[in-house]
Amino acid sequence: MIQLTATPVSALVDEPVHIRATGLIPFQMVSFQASLEDENGDMFYSQAHYRANEFGEVDLNHASSLGGDYMGVHPMGLFWSLKPEKLLTRLLKRDVMNRPFQVQVKLYDLELIVNNKVASAPKASLTLERWYVAPGVTRIKVREGRLRGALFLPPGEGLFPGVIDLFGGLGGLLEFRASLLASRGFASLALAYHNYEDLPPKPEVTDLEYFEEAANFLLRHPKVFGSGVGVVSVCQGVQIGLSMAIYLKQVTATVLINGTNFPFGIPQVYRGQIHQPLPHSAQLISTNALGLLELYRTFETTQVGASQYLFPIEEAQGQFLFIVGEGDKTINSKAHAEQAIGQLKRHGKNNWTLLSYPGAGHLIEPPYSPLCCASTTHDLRLHWGGEVIPHAAAQEHAWKEIQRFLRKHLIPDVTSQL
């Protein structure tokens, strides 16, 4: 009897799943196919083809895919190779608390698949639950003063390291990374700063005092270590995270994922001081063969001799973790990170770590998330970049390093408290 099993059937999205098929004919060729329907009703699909061993088994932890959406031994390949049925669609989890993504996995006889279409019913199937929040994590809506967001607290009495989670130009409130961080033991504040509730859709300036309020809010919480907060930021959020590390003594550990070392778009303001954005060269925006916009060269000419626009990163007292995808087609993030690190070195600083991933694109997300190499954002067809397999490896490695970095620099040393 053919059986398809997965362990565990229900898990957090950053946890691996062990998938096996048994009861097959020895050396039979089969196809595993996965599908997921997102909260908007959009479908995502993946497939991989395998040959059963002499015992009629396929164990994805050890077997090598011979074709489909990836090749080689990749136990979680069916998850990170999911592709949207509707082009330029990004997989985003909005409701992290109430329901998981459900991934349908089906097993077919490869000989009965013609032109990528199945000609018979699956030999076996199962449904996996992929959660963005662990049992016991609580979500508290934040609407205090100007602050808008959601605070996620791990189960237990605490104390927990506090983290502010910032996304980029998409705006609104994205909670999936904060909820996962809370599931891993961090008191995590998903912070909105534009295009959400009564926040302006397109602010004229970035007011750093808003983010200072967020840091103080988190530090006041009775379940949060009072020694300092961390920031996890990506894209446009990086310029804010970097400024917070420089100007706010409350920030002691900052993760910067694919961003710049200068403000762009709009000025930053902090207590009367104005930091003007670096001008960009619109003529350097390019369109690739697929009609997708690539923005990563837009600061090439204006950055020459533009030291007055760069953040004074050498003034920061905390620690930095730079994470860059070398295949990023939106921001030349490796060049900007290396420039910032060079600035630190010239001032005798060694408070930085750089993780640079060949083949990874702009949207480096939690492990096993599908690569989104392009999507429509604010009516723009943007090329984010990245290659499926190296991008997946980067996400898995970076997620572990982010947690290790934050724990190291946010949890007070026991001996210092004696």
Coordinates of C-alpha atoms in Angstrom, one line a residue:
M1 CA 0.0 0.0 0.0
I2 CA 1.4 3.4 -1.0
Q3 CA 1.7 5.8 1.8
L4 CA 2.8 9.5 2.0
T5 CA 3.9 10.7 5.4
A6 CA 5.2 14.0 6.8
T7 CA 6.7 14.7 10.2
P8 CA 5.5 17.0 11.6
V9 CA 2.2 17.6 9.9
S10 CA 1.7 20.9 11.7
A11 CA 4.7 23.2 12.3
L12 CA 6.1 26.7 12.2
V13 CA 7.0 27.9 8.7
D14 CA 10.7 28.0 9.7
E15 CA 10.7 24.4 10.7
P16 CA 11.7 21.6 8.3
V17 CA 9.4 18.7 7.5
H18 CA 10.4 15.1 6.8
I19 CA 8.4 13.8 3.8
R20 CA 8.5 10.1 2.7
A21 CA 6.7 7.9 0.3
T22 CA 6.6 4.1 0.9
G23 CA 4.9 1.1 -0.7
L24 CA 6.1 2.0 -4.2
I25 CA 7.4 -0.4 -6.9
P26 CA 11.2 -0.6 -6.6
F27 CA 12.8 2.0 -8.8
Q28 CA 9.4 3.5 -9.8
M29 CA 9.4 7.1 -11.1
V30 CA 7.1 9.4 -9.2
S31 CA 6.3 13.1 -9.0
F32 CA 5.6 15.0 -5.8
Q33 CA 3.4 18.0 -6.3
A34 CA 2.7 20.8 -3.8
S35 CA 0.1 23.5 -3.8
L36 CA -0.8 26.4 -1.6
E37 CA -3.7 28.9 -1.7
D38 CA -3.0 32.2 -0.1
E39 CA -5.4 34.5 1.7
N40 CA -6.3 36.2 -1.6
G41 CA -7.2 33.0 -3.3
D42 CA -4.0 33.0 -5.4
M43 CA -2.5 29.6 -6.0
F44 CA 1.2 28.6 -5.8
Y45 CA 2.6 25.3 -7.2
S46 CA 5.8 23.2 -7.2
Q47 CA 6.8 19.8 -8.3
A48 CA 9.8 17.4 -8.2
H49 CA 10.4 14.0 -9.7
Y50 CA 12.1 11.1 -7.9
R51 CA 13.0 7.5 -8.5
A52 CA 12.1 5.0 -5.7
N53 CA 14.9 3.0 -4.2
E54 CA 15.1 -0.8 -4.2
F55 CA 12.7 -1.0 -1.3
G56 CA 10.1 1.1 -3.0
E57 CA 10.7 4.2 -0.9
V58 CA 11.4 7.9 -1.5
D59 CA 12.8 9.8 1.4
L60 CA 13.2 13.5 0.6
N61 CA 15.8 13.9 3.3
H62 CA 18.1 11.7 1.3
A63 CA 16.7 11.2 -2.3
S64 CA 17.8 13.4 -5.2
S65 CA 15.2 15.1 -7.3
L66 CA 15.8 14.2 -11.0
G67 CA 13.7 17.0 -12.4
G68 CA 10.8 19.4 -11.9
D69 CA 11.4 22.7 -10.2
Y70 CA 14.7 21.8 -8.7
M71 CA 17.3 19.0 -8.9
G72 CA 19.4 17.4 -6.2
V73 CA 18.9 16.6 -2.5
H74 CA 16.7 19.3 -1.0
P75 CA 14.3 18.1 1.7
M76 CA 12.3 21.3 1.7
G77 CA 12.5 22.0 -2.0
L78 CA 8.7 21.6 -2.5
F79 CA 8.2 24.6 -0.2
W80 CA 10.8 27.1 -1.3
S81 CA 10.2 26.4 -5.0
L82 CA 6.5 27.2 -4.9
K83 CA 5.7 29.5 -7.8
P84 CA 2.6 31.7 -8.3
E85 CA 0.0 30.7 -10.9
K86 CA -0.6 34.4 -11.5
L87 CA 2.7 36.1 -12.4
L88 CA 4.2 38.9 -10.3
T89 CA 2.3 37.7 -7.1
R90 CA 4.2 37.7 -3.8
L91 CA 3.3 35.2 -1.1
L92 CA 2.5 37.2 2.0
K93 CA 0.9 36.1 5.3
R94 CA -1.4 38.7 6.8
D95 CA -3.4 36.9 9.4
V96 CA -0.6 35.3 11.4
M97 CA -2.7 34.4 14.5
N98 CA -5.8 32.6 13.4
R99 CA -5.0 30.2 10.6
P100 CA -1.9 28.7 8.9
F101 CA -1.1 28.3 5.3
Q102 CA -2.2 24.8 4.2
V103 CA 0.2 23.0 1.8
Q104 CA -1.3 20.1 -0.2
V105 CA 1.3 17.5 -1.2
K106 CA 0.3 14.9 -3.7
L107 CA 2.1 11.9 -5.1
Y108 CA 1.7 10.8 -8.8
D109 CA 3.0 8.1 -11.0
L110 CA 5.3 10.1 -13.3
E111 CA 4.5 8.0 -16.3
L112 CA 0.9 9.2 -16.0
I113 CA 1.8 12.9 -16.3
V114 CA 1.7 14.3 -19.8
N115 CA 2.8 17.8 -20.6
N116 CA 2.9 18.6 -16.9
K117 CA -0.8 17.6 -16.6
V118 CA -1.9 14.7 -14.5
A119 CA -3.8 12.0 -16.3
S120 CA -5.0 10.2 -13.2
A121 CA -5.8 10.6 -9.5
P122 CA -2.9 10.9 -7.0
K123 CA -1.5 7.7 -5.5
A124 CA -1.5 9.5 -2.1
S125 CA -1.9 12.9 -0.6
L126 CA -1.7 14.9 2.6
T127 CA -2.2 18.4 4.0
L128 CA 0.4 20.2 6.0
E129 CA -0.1 23.2 8.2
R130 CA 2.5 25.9 8.2
W131 CA 2.0 28.4 11.1
Y132 CA 3.6 31.8 11.6
V133 CA 3.0 31.8 15.4
A134 CA 3.8 29.2 18.1
P135 CA 1.2 28.1 20.7
G136 CA 1.2 30.5 23.6
V137 CA 2.4 33.6 21.8
T138 CA 0.2 36.6 22.4
R139 CA -0.5 39.5 20.0
I140 CA -1.3 42.9 21.5
K141 CA -2.5 45.6 19.1
V142 CA -0.4 48.8 19.7
R143 CA -2.2 52.1 19.4
E144 CA -0.4 54.3 22.0
G145 CA 0.2 57.9 21.2
R146 CA 1.4 58.0 17.7
L147 CA 2.6 54.4 17.6
R148 CA 0.8 51.9 15.4
G149 CA 1.7 48.3 15.3
A150 CA 1.4 44.9 17.0
L151 CA 3.5 43.5 19.9
F152 CA 4.1 39.8 20.0
L153 CA 5.1 38.3 23.3
P154 CA 6.5 34.7 23.8
P155 CA 4.7 32.5 26.4
G156 CA 6.0 32.7 29.9
E157 CA 6.9 35.4 32.4
G158 CA 10.0 36.7 30.7
L159 CA 12.2 38.6 30.6
F160 CA 12.6 38.6 26.9
P161 CA 15.0 40.5 24.5
G162 CA 13.0 43.2 22.7
V163 CA 13.1 43.7 18.9
I164 CA 11.5 46.3 16.6
D165 CA 10.7 44.9 13.2
L166 CA 10.7 47.2 10.2
F167 CA 9.7 46.5 6.6
G168 CA 10.0 48.8 3.6
G169 CA 8.2 50.7 0.9
L170 CA 5.2 48.3 0.8
G171 CA 3.8 50.1 3.9
G172 CA 1.0 48.9 6.1
L173 CA 1.7 46.5 8.9
L174 CA 3.5 43.2 8.1
E175 CA 3.6 40.9 11.1
F176 CA 4.9 37.5 9.9
R177 CA 8.5 38.1 10.9
A178 CA 7.7 39.6 14.3
S179 CA 5.3 36.7 15.1
L180 CA 8.1 34.2 14.2
L181 CA 10.6 36.1 16.3
A182 CA 8.2 35.9 19.2
S183 CA 7.8 32.2 18.6
R184 CA 11.6 32.0 19.0
G185 CA 11.7 33.9 22.3
F186 CA 11.8 37.6 21.4
A187 CA 9.4 40.3 22.4
S188 CA 8.8 41.6 18.9
L189 CA 7.1 44.9 17.9
A190 CA 5.9 44.9 14.3
L191 CA 5.9 48.6 13.7
A192 CA 4.0 50.4 11.0
Y193 CA 5.2 53.8 9.9
H194 CA 3.2 54.7 6.8
N195 CA 0.1 53.7 4.8
Y196 CA -1.6 52.1 7.9
E197 CA -4.7 53.3 9.8
D198 CA -4.2 57.0 10.4
L199 CA -0.5 57.1 9.4
P200 CA 0.2 59.1 6.2
P201 CA 0.2 57.0 3.0
K202 CA 3.2 58.9 1.7
P203 CA 5.0 60.9 4.5
E204 CA 7.0 64.0 3.5
V205 CA 9.7 63.2 6.1
T206 CA 10.8 60.3 8.2
D207 CA 10.5 61.5 11.8
L208 CA 13.0 59.5 13.9
E209 CA 11.3 60.6 17.1
Y210 CA 8.4 58.2 16.2
F211 CA 10.9 55.3 16.3
E212 CA 12.4 56.6 19.5
E213 CA 8.9 56.4 21.0
A214 CA 8.7 52.8 19.8
A215 CA 12.1 51.9 21.4
N216 CA 11.0 53.5 24.7
F217 CA 7.6 51.8 24.6
L218 CA 9.3 48.4 24.2
L219 CA 11.8 49.0 27.0
R220 CA 9.1 50.0 29.4
H221 CA 7.3 46.7 29.0
P222 CA 7.6 44.6 32.2
K223 CA 8.5 41.5 30.2
V224 CA 11.3 43.1 28.2
F225 CA 15.0 43.3 29.2
G226 CA 15.6 47.0 29.9
S227 CA 19.2 47.0 28.7
G228 CA 18.5 47.8 25.1
V229 CA 16.4 46.8 22.0
G230 CA 17.3 45.4 18.7
V231 CA 16.0 46.3 15.2
V232 CA 15.4 44.0 12.3
S233 CA 15.0 46.0 9.1
V234 CA 14.8 45.4 5.3
C235 CA 14.9 47.6 2.2
Q236 CA 13.6 51.1 3.0
G237 CA 13.4 50.1 6.6
V238 CA 17.2 49.8 6.7
Q239 CA 17.8 53.5 6.4
I240 CA 15.6 53.9 9.5
G241 CA 17.2 51.0 11.4
L242 CA 20.6 52.5 10.7
S243 CA 19.6 56.0 11.9
M244 CA 18.1 54.4 15.1
A245 CA 21.4 52.7 15.8
I246 CA 23.3 56.0 15.4
Y247 CA 21.0 58.4 17.2
L248 CA 19.2 56.3 19.8
K249 CA 21.2 54.9 22.7
Q250 CA 18.3 52.5 23.3
V251 CA 19.3 50.5 20.2
T252 CA 22.1 48.1 20.8
A253 CA 21.8 45.5 18.0
T254 CA 20.7 46.2 14.4
V255 CA 20.0 43.8 11.5
L256 CA 20.2 45.5 8.1
I257 CA 18.8 43.4 5.2
N258 CA 19.4 44.7 1.7
G259 CA 19.4 48.4 2.3
T260 CA 21.3 51.6 1.9
N261 CA 23.7 53.6 4.1
F262 CA 22.0 56.9 3.3
P263 CA 18.5 58.2 3.2
F264 CA 16.7 58.2 -0.1
G265 CA 13.3 59.4 -1.2
I266 CA 12.5 61.7 1.6
P267 CA 14.5 63.6 4.4
Q268 CA 15.0 62.2 7.8
V269 CA 14.3 64.5 10.8
Y270 CA 15.4 64.1 14.4
R271 CA 15.0 66.8 17.0
G272 CA 15.3 69.6 14.5
Q273 CA 18.2 68.1 12.5
I274 CA 17.4 67.3 8.9
H275 CA 19.3 64.6 6.9
Q276 CA 18.6 65.2 3.2
P277 CA 18.1 62.2 0.9
L278 CA 20.7 61.2 -1.6
P279 CA 19.5 62.2 -5.1
H280 CA 19.1 59.4 -7.6
S281 CA 19.7 59.1 -11.3
A282 CA 16.3 58.2 -12.9
Q283 CA 18.0 57.6 -16.2
L284 CA 19.8 54.6 -14.7
I285 CA 16.5 52.8 -14.0
S286 CA 16.5 49.9 -16.4
T287 CA 14.0 47.4 -17.8
N288 CA 15.0 43.8 -18.3
A289 CA 13.9 41.5 -21.1
L290 CA 10.8 40.6 -19.2
G291 CA 9.7 44.2 -18.8
L292 CA 10.6 44.3 -15.1
L293 CA 12.1 47.4 -13.5
E294 CA 15.6 47.2 -12.1
L295 CA 16.6 50.0 -9.7
Y296 CA 19.9 48.9 -8.3
R297 CA 22.0 51.2 -10.4
T298 CA 20.1 54.4 -9.6
F299 CA 22.6 55.8 -7.1
E300 CA 25.8 54.9 -9.1
T301 CA 26.5 58.4 -10.3
T302 CA 25.1 60.5 -7.4
Q303 CA 27.1 58.5 -4.8
V304 CA 30.4 59.8 -6.1
G305 CA 31.5 62.6 -3.8
A306 CA 28.3 62.3 -1.8
S307 CA 29.8 61.8 1.6
Q308 CA 27.6 64.5 3.1
Y309 CA 24.6 62.3 2.5
L310 CA 26.0 59.2 4.2
F311 CA 24.9 58.2 7.7
P312 CA 27.6 58.8 10.3
I313 CA 27.6 55.1 11.2
E314 CA 30.8 55.4 13.1
E315 CA 28.9 57.2 15.9
A316 CA 26.8 54.2 16.7
Q317 CA 27.7 52.3 19.9
G318 CA 25.8 49.1 19.2
Q319 CA 26.4 46.1 16.9
F320 CA 25.5 45.7 13.2
L321 CA 24.6 42.6 11.2
F322 CA 24.6 43.4 7.5
I323 CA 22.8 40.8 5.3
V324 CA 23.0 41.2 1.6
G325 CA 21.9 39.3 -1.5
E326 CA 24.4 39.6 -4.2
G327 CA 21.7 39.0 -6.8
D328 CA 19.6 41.9 -5.5
K329 CA 18.2 43.9 -8.5
T330 CA 16.5 46.6 -6.5
I331 CA 19.3 47.9 -4.3
N332 CA 23.0 47.5 -4.7
S333 CA 23.0 46.4 -1.1
K334 CA 26.5 44.8 -1.1
A335 CA 28.2 48.0 -2.3
H336 CA 26.3 50.0 0.3
A337 CA 27.1 47.6 3.1
E338 CA 30.8 47.5 2.2
Q339 CA 30.8 51.3 2.1
A340 CA 29.3 51.5 5.6
I341 CA 31.8 48.9 6.9
G342 CA 34.7 50.8 5.3
Q343 CA 33.5 53.9 7.2
L344 CA 33.5 51.9 10.5
K345 CA 37.0 50.5 9.8
R346 CA 38.4 54.0 9.1
H347 CA 37.2 55.0 12.6
G348 CA 38.8 51.9 14.2
K349 CA 35.4 50.2 14.8
N350 CA 34.9 46.4 14.6
N351 CA 31.2 46.4 15.6
W352 CA 29.9 44.7 12.5
T353 CA 29.3 41.4 10.8
L354 CA 28.7 40.9 7.1
L355 CA 26.8 38.0 5.6
S356 CA 26.9 38.2 1.8
Y357 CA 25.0 35.6 -0.2
P358 CA 25.8 34.9 -3.9
G359 CA 22.6 34.2 -5.9
A360 CA 20.3 35.6 -3.2
G361 CA 17.8 38.4 -4.2
H362 CA 16.3 41.3 -2.4
L363 CA 13.5 39.7 -0.4
I364 CA 15.4 37.5 2.1
E365 CA 12.7 36.1 4.3
P366 CA 12.3 33.3 6.9
P367 CA 13.4 29.8 5.9
Y368 CA 11.5 27.8 3.3
S369 CA 9.6 30.9 2.0
P370 CA 9.3 30.8 -1.8
L371 CA 11.6 33.1 -3.7
C372 CA 9.7 36.1 -5.0
C373 CA 12.0 37.3 -7.8
A374 CA 9.5 39.8 -9.1
S375 CA 6.1 41.3 -8.1
T376 CA 3.8 44.2 -8.7
T377 CA 4.3 46.8 -6.0
H378 CA 2.5 50.2 -6.1
D379 CA 1.7 49.5 -9.7
L380 CA 5.4 49.0 -10.6
R381 CA 6.6 45.7 -12.0
L382 CA 9.8 45.3 -9.9
H383 CA 12.6 42.8 -10.3
W384 CA 13.8 41.7 -6.9
G385 CA 16.3 39.3 -8.2
G386 CA 17.6 35.9 -6.8
E387 CA 18.0 32.3 -8.0
V388 CA 15.8 29.7 -6.3
I389 CA 18.4 27.3 -4.7
P390 CA 21.0 29.8 -3.5
H391 CA 18.3 32.1 -2.3
A392 CA 16.7 29.3 -0.3
A393 CA 20.1 28.5 1.3
A394 CA 20.6 32.1 2.2
Q395 CA 17.3 32.4 3.9
E396 CA 17.9 29.3 6.0
H397 CA 21.4 30.4 7.1
A398 CA 20.5 34.1 7.7
W399 CA 17.5 33.3 9.9
K400 CA 19.7 31.3 12.3
E401 CA 22.4 34.0 12.3
I402 CA 19.8 36.8 13.0
Q403 CA 18.6 35.0 16.1
R404 CA 22.1 34.2 17.3
F405 CA 23.1 37.9 16.8
L406 CA 20.1 39.3 18.6
R407 CA 20.5 36.9 21.6
K408 CA 24.2 37.6 21.9
H409 CA 23.7 41.4 22.0
L410 CA 20.3 41.8 23.7
I411 CA 20.3 39.3 26.6
P412 CA 22.4 40.7 29.4
D413 CA 25.3 38.7 30.7
V414 CA 24.3 36.9 33.9
T415 CA 27.6 37.9 35.6
S416 CA 26.9 41.6 34.9
Q417 CA 23.7 41.3 36.9
L418 CA 25.3 39.9 40.1

